[in-house]
C-alpha cells in the first residue's frame, strides 16, 4: 500500500519571488494536509548530504550553490498516495516539459531553479522527513 506522507522543499528562487503563499495554496487546494513546515537557510553540509545521490552528476556543484543561496521552505505533506500525487502536482523536473497547471509550470525558472522538490519514493520520503524534522515537530493526521 502506498504511504501517506511526502517531503517537500520550496527552493530559493521561488521563495525570493514570494511564491511561498501561492505554492502552499495550491498544495492545500489539492487535498494535502501540511503536517510540518519551516523556513530555513540550508548550509553546505546539509545541502550536500540531502542531494548526495546526485554527487557524481555534472550539475551537483551548481545545485548545492543554488540551494544554499537563500532561504528555503521545508515541510511534510500528508494524503493517501502522497508521493505520487505530489509528484503529479509538481510536474516534470524540467519546467519546459511540465504540464499546464503544475507547480513547476507555474513557478519554476529552469531545470535547476525548478521551484520545488518532492520525494521520489515512500522510502526516501521517510529518510527526507527525518533529515529535517523530529517527531515532536509534526502535526500528523495519520501517525501517532
Ligand atoms: P529535485 O527534485 O530537487 O531533485 C534533484 C534536483 O537536481 C532537481 O530537482 C533539479 O533542481 C536538479 N537537476 C536535475 N537534473 C538537472 C539538470 N540536468 N541540470 C541541472 N539541474 C538538474
PDB file of C-alpha atoms and ligand atoms in Angstrom:
ATOM      1  CA  UNK A   1       0.000   0.000   0.000  1.00  0.00           C
ATOM      2  CA  UNK A   2       1.265   3.487  -0.884  1.00  0.00           C
ATOM      3  CA  UNK A   3       2.371   5.687   2.010  1.00  0.00           C
ATOM      4  CA  UNK A   4       0.577   8.744   3.325  1.00  0.00           C
ATOM      5  CA  UNK A   5       3.406  11.262   3.553  1.00  0.00           C
ATOM      6  CA  UNK A   6       5.961  13.035   1.406  1.00  0.00           C
ATOM      7  CA  UNK A   7       8.680  15.593   1.997  1.00  0.00           C
ATOM      8  CA  UNK A   8       8.838  18.842   0.028  1.00  0.00           C
ATOM      9  CA  UNK A   9      11.035  21.910  -0.414  1.00  0.00           C
ATOM     10  CA  UNK A  10      10.150  25.329  -1.827  1.00  0.00           C
ATOM     11  CA  UNK A  11      13.509  26.327  -3.305  1.00  0.00           C
ATOM     12  CA  UNK A  12      15.350  29.691  -3.000  1.00  0.00           C
ATOM     13  CA  UNK A  13      14.196  31.062  -6.377  1.00  0.00           C
ATOM     14  CA  UNK A  14      10.523  30.544  -5.551  1.00  0.00           C
ATOM     15  CA  UNK A  15      10.968  31.895  -2.006  1.00  0.00           C
ATOM     16  CA  UNK A  16      12.677  35.078  -3.261  1.00  0.00           C
ATOM     17  CA  UNK A  17       9.889  35.630  -5.816  1.00  0.00           C
ATOM     18  CA  UNK A  18       7.311  35.494  -2.947  1.00  0.00           C
ATOM     19  CA  UNK A  19       5.773  32.268  -4.241  1.00  0.00           C
ATOM     20  CA  UNK A  20       5.547  30.553  -0.815  1.00  0.00           C
ATOM     21  CA  UNK A  21       1.890  31.541  -0.369  1.00  0.00           C
ATOM     22  CA  UNK A  22       0.717  30.631  -3.886  1.00  0.00           C
ATOM     23  CA  UNK A  23       2.531  27.263  -3.775  1.00  0.00           C
ATOM     24  CA  UNK A  24       1.133  26.352  -0.334  1.00  0.00           C
ATOM     25  CA  UNK A  25      -2.359  27.381  -1.509  1.00  0.00           C
ATOM     26  CA  UNK A  26      -2.051  25.035  -4.486  1.00  0.00           C
ATOM     27  CA  UNK A  27      -0.850  22.220  -2.203  1.00  0.00           C
ATOM     28  CA  UNK A  28      -3.853  22.700   0.121  1.00  0.00           C
ATOM     29  CA  UNK A  29      -6.270  23.020  -2.789  1.00  0.00           C
ATOM     30  CA  UNK A  30      -5.103  19.603  -3.989  1.00  0.00           C
ATOM     31  CA  UNK A  31      -6.063  17.898  -0.749  1.00  0.00           C
ATOM     32  CA  UNK A  32      -2.755  17.725   1.113  1.00  0.00           C
ATOM     33  CA  UNK A  33      -2.512  18.241   4.874  1.00  0.00           C
ATOM     34  CA  UNK A  34       0.588  20.237   5.899  1.00  0.00           C
ATOM     35  CA  UNK A  35       1.966  18.182   8.807  1.00  0.00           C
ATOM     36  CA  UNK A  36       5.210  20.161   9.305  1.00  0.00           C
ATOM     37  CA  UNK A  37       6.637  23.407   7.917  1.00  0.00           C
ATOM     38  CA  UNK A  38       9.621  25.716   8.459  1.00  0.00           C
ATOM     39  CA  UNK A  39      11.604  28.442   6.680  1.00  0.00           C
ATOM     40  CA  UNK A  40      15.329  27.748   6.979  1.00  0.00           C
ATOM     41  CA  UNK A  41      18.696  28.581   5.444  1.00  0.00           C
ATOM     42  CA  UNK A  42      20.360  25.381   4.204  1.00  0.00           C
ATOM     43  CA  UNK A  43      24.084  25.180   4.846  1.00  0.00           C
ATOM     44  CA  UNK A  44      26.505  23.389   2.503  1.00  0.00           C
ATOM     45  CA  UNK A  45      26.776  20.358   4.754  1.00  0.00           C
ATOM     46  CA  UNK A  46      23.027  19.708   4.753  1.00  0.00           C
ATOM     47  CA  UNK A  47      22.580  20.510   1.031  1.00  0.00           C
ATOM     48  CA  UNK A  48      25.407  18.117   0.046  1.00  0.00           C
ATOM     49  CA  UNK A  49      24.006  15.353   2.239  1.00  0.00           C
ATOM     50  CA  UNK A  50      20.449  15.886   1.054  1.00  0.00           C
ATOM     51  CA  UNK A  51      21.499  15.637  -2.611  1.00  0.00           C
ATOM     52  CA  UNK A  52      24.259  13.031  -2.038  1.00  0.00           C
ATOM     53  CA  UNK A  53      22.637  10.699  -4.595  1.00  0.00           C
ATOM     54  CA  UNK A  54      23.497  13.307  -7.280  1.00  0.00           C
ATOM     55  CA  UNK A  55      27.120  13.680  -6.142  1.00  0.00           C
ATOM     56  CA  UNK A  56      28.595  12.427  -9.425  1.00  0.00           C
ATOM     57  CA  UNK A  57      26.286  14.492 -11.650  1.00  0.00           C
ATOM     58  CA  UNK A  58      27.720  17.457 -13.595  1.00  0.00           C
ATOM     59  CA  UNK A  59      25.119  19.787 -12.028  1.00  0.00           C
ATOM     60  CA  UNK A  60      25.850  18.809  -8.392  1.00  0.00           C
ATOM     61  CA  UNK A  61      28.094  21.774  -7.506  1.00  0.00           C
ATOM     62  CA  UNK A  62      25.759  24.278  -9.110  1.00  0.00           C
ATOM     63  CA  UNK A  63      22.718  22.665  -7.421  1.00  0.00           C
ATOM     64  CA  UNK A  64      24.312  22.889  -3.962  1.00  0.00           C
ATOM     65  CA  UNK A  65      25.316  26.521  -4.572  1.00  0.00           C
ATOM     66  CA  UNK A  66      21.759  27.353  -5.644  1.00  0.00           C
ATOM     67  CA  UNK A  67      20.113  25.515  -2.734  1.00  0.00           C
ATOM     68  CA  UNK A  68      22.288  27.421  -0.235  1.00  0.00           C
ATOM     69  CA  UNK A  69      21.819  30.818  -1.956  1.00  0.00           C
ATOM     70  CA  UNK A  70      18.832  31.862   0.179  1.00  0.00           C
ATOM     71  CA  UNK A  71      16.131  30.545   2.484  1.00  0.00           C
ATOM     72  CA  UNK A  72      14.016  27.517   1.615  1.00  0.00           C
ATOM     73  CA  UNK A  73      10.737  26.194   2.997  1.00  0.00           C
ATOM     74  CA  UNK A  74      10.824  22.535   4.042  1.00  0.00           C
ATOM     75  CA  UNK A  75       7.763  20.555   5.029  1.00  0.00           C
ATOM     76  CA  UNK A  76       5.858  17.313   5.301  1.00  0.00           C
ATOM     77  CA  UNK A  77       2.649  16.734   3.334  1.00  0.00           C
ATOM     78  CA  UNK A  78       0.066  14.067   4.118  1.00  0.00           C
ATOM     79  CA  UNK A  79      -2.577  12.456   1.899  1.00  0.00           C
ATOM     80  CA  UNK A  80      -3.358   8.958   0.645  1.00  0.00           C
ATOM     81  CA  UNK A  81      -0.824   8.174  -2.102  1.00  0.00           C
ATOM     82  CA  UNK A  82       1.163  11.289  -1.098  1.00  0.00           C
ATOM     83  CA  UNK A  83       4.415  10.691  -3.022  1.00  0.00           C
ATOM     84  CA  UNK A  84       2.833  10.022  -6.425  1.00  0.00           C
ATOM     85  CA  UNK A  85       0.107  12.650  -6.046  1.00  0.00           C
ATOM     86  CA  UNK A  86       2.574  15.384  -5.054  1.00  0.00           C
ATOM     87  CA  UNK A  87       4.926  14.463  -7.913  1.00  0.00           C
ATOM     88  CA  UNK A  88       1.987  14.833 -10.299  1.00  0.00           C
ATOM     89  CA  UNK A  89       1.157  18.224  -8.783  1.00  0.00           C
ATOM     90  CA  UNK A  90       4.812  19.367  -9.106  1.00  0.00           C
ATOM     91  CA  UNK A  91       5.098  18.404 -12.776  1.00  0.00           C
ATOM     92  CA  UNK A  92       8.235  17.325 -14.658  1.00  0.00           C
ATOM     93  CA  UNK A  93      11.700  18.217 -13.268  1.00  0.00           C
ATOM     94  CA  UNK A  94      12.267  20.399 -16.335  1.00  0.00           C
ATOM     95  CA  UNK A  95       9.523  23.077 -16.296  1.00  0.00           C
ATOM     96  CA  UNK A  96       9.693  23.242 -20.099  1.00  0.00           C
ATOM     97  CA  UNK A  97       8.257  19.700 -20.065  1.00  0.00           C
ATOM     98  CA  UNK A  98       5.818  20.208 -17.172  1.00  0.00           C
ATOM     99  CA  UNK A  99       2.069  20.006 -17.746  1.00  0.00           C
ATOM    100  CA  UNK A 100      -0.130  23.119 -17.621  1.00  0.00           C
ATOM    101  CA  UNK A 101      -1.331  23.921 -14.108  1.00  0.00           C
ATOM    102  CA  UNK A 102       1.520  22.130 -12.320  1.00  0.00           C
ATOM    103  CA  UNK A 103       3.628  23.958  -9.730  1.00  0.00           C
ATOM    104  CA  UNK A 104       6.754  23.840 -11.871  1.00  0.00           C
ATOM    105  CA  UNK A 105       4.921  25.050 -14.980  1.00  0.00           C
ATOM    106  CA  UNK A 106       3.571  27.990 -12.975  1.00  0.00           C
ATOM    107  CA  UNK A 107       6.526  28.925 -10.764  1.00  0.00           C
ATOM    108  CA  UNK A 108       9.817  27.360 -11.989  1.00  0.00           C
ATOM    109  CA  UNK A 109      12.531  29.241 -13.903  1.00  0.00           C
ATOM    110  CA  UNK A 110      14.505  26.312 -15.394  1.00  0.00           C
ATOM    111  CA  UNK A 111      15.527  22.699 -14.693  1.00  0.00           C
ATOM    112  CA  UNK A 112      17.824  23.685 -11.801  1.00  0.00           C
ATOM    113  CA  UNK A 113      15.773  26.564 -10.410  1.00  0.00           C
ATOM    114  CA  UNK A 114      12.666  24.406 -10.592  1.00  0.00           C
ATOM    115  CA  UNK A 115      10.697  25.889  -7.649  1.00  0.00           C
ATOM    116  CA  UNK A 116      10.059  22.727  -5.643  1.00  0.00           C
ATOM    117  CA  UNK A 117      11.378  19.333  -4.610  1.00  0.00           C
ATOM    118  CA  UNK A 118       9.323  16.261  -3.710  1.00  0.00           C
ATOM    119  CA  UNK A 119      10.355  12.794  -2.511  1.00  0.00           C
ATOM    120  CA  UNK A 120      10.558  10.136  -5.242  1.00  0.00           C
ATOM    121  CA  UNK A 121       9.558   7.110  -3.119  1.00  0.00           C
ATOM    122  CA  UNK A 122       7.996   6.250   0.238  1.00  0.00           C
ATOM    123  CA  UNK A 123      11.402   5.066   1.435  1.00  0.00           C
ATOM    124  CA  UNK A 124      13.063   8.386   0.545  1.00  0.00           C
ATOM    125  CA  UNK A 125      10.101  10.326   1.988  1.00  0.00           C
ATOM    126  CA  UNK A 126      10.804   8.657   5.349  1.00  0.00           C
ATOM    127  CA  UNK A 127      14.531   9.473   5.131  1.00  0.00           C
ATOM    128  CA  UNK A 128      13.971  13.085   3.998  1.00  0.00           C
ATOM    129  CA  UNK A 129      11.273  13.822   6.621  1.00  0.00           C
ATOM    130  CA  UNK A 130      13.584  12.501   9.357  1.00  0.00           C
ATOM    131  CA  UNK A 131      16.504  14.531   7.978  1.00  0.00           C
ATOM    132  CA  UNK A 132      14.658  17.804   8.700  1.00  0.00           C
ATOM    133  CA  UNK A 133      12.011  17.092  11.351  1.00  0.00           C
ATOM    134  CA  UNK A 134      11.879  15.358  14.727  1.00  0.00           C
ATOM    135  CA  UNK A 135       8.640  13.553  15.625  1.00  0.00           C
ATOM    136  CA  UNK A 136       7.703  16.365  18.048  1.00  0.00           C
ATOM    137  CA  UNK A 137       7.809  18.922  15.190  1.00  0.00           C
ATOM    138  CA  UNK A 138       4.966  17.183  13.295  1.00  0.00           C
ATOM    139  CA  UNK A 139       1.191  17.500  13.436  1.00  0.00           C
ATOM    140  CA  UNK A 140       0.200  14.275  11.697  1.00  0.00           C
ATOM    141  CA  UNK A 141      -3.299  13.166  10.766  1.00  0.00           C
ATOM    142  CA  UNK A 142      -2.108   9.632  10.011  1.00  0.00           C
ATOM    143  CA  UNK A 143       0.573   8.758  12.578  1.00  0.00           C
ATOM    144  CA  UNK A 144       0.734   8.724  16.391  1.00  0.00           C
TER     145      UNK A 144
HETATM  146  P1  LIG B   1      14.870  17.948  -7.353  1.00  0.00           P
HETATM  147  O1  LIG B   1      13.526  17.333  -7.484  1.00  0.00           O
HETATM  148  O2  LIG B   1      15.143  18.779  -6.157  1.00  0.00           O
HETATM  149  O3  LIG B   1      15.965  16.763  -7.399  1.00  0.00           O
HETATM  150  C1  LIG B   1      17.285  16.969  -7.877  1.00  0.00           C
HETATM  151  C2  LIG B   1      17.484  18.301  -8.486  1.00  0.00           C
HETATM  152  O4  LIG B   1      18.588  18.420  -9.342  1.00  0.00           O
HETATM  153  C3  LIG B   1      16.300  18.622  -9.386  1.00  0.00           C
HETATM  154  O5  LIG B   1      15.135  18.833  -8.637  1.00  0.00           O
HETATM  155  C4  LIG B   1      16.832  19.812 -10.150  1.00  0.00           C
HETATM  156  O6  LIG B   1      16.776  21.016  -9.389  1.00  0.00           O
HETATM  157  C5  LIG B   1      18.286  19.411 -10.310  1.00  0.00           C
HETATM  158  N1  LIG B   1      18.538  18.858 -11.642  1.00  0.00           N
HETATM  159  C6  LIG B   1      18.095  17.677 -12.121  1.00  0.00           C
HETATM  160  N2  LIG B   1      18.530  17.493 -13.389  1.00  0.00           N
HETATM  161  C7  LIG B   1      19.252  18.589 -13.699  1.00  0.00           C
HETATM  162  C8  LIG B   1      19.962  19.016 -14.870  1.00  0.00           C
HETATM  163  N3  LIG B   1      20.014  18.236 -15.965  1.00  0.00           N
HETATM  164  N4  LIG B   1      20.592  20.210 -14.830  1.00  0.00           N
HETATM  165  C9  LIG B   1      20.552  20.980 -13.724  1.00  0.00           C
HETATM  166  N5  LIG B   1      19.890  20.633 -12.567  1.00  0.00           N
HETATM  167  C10 LIG B   1      19.256  19.448 -12.580  1.00  0.00           C
END
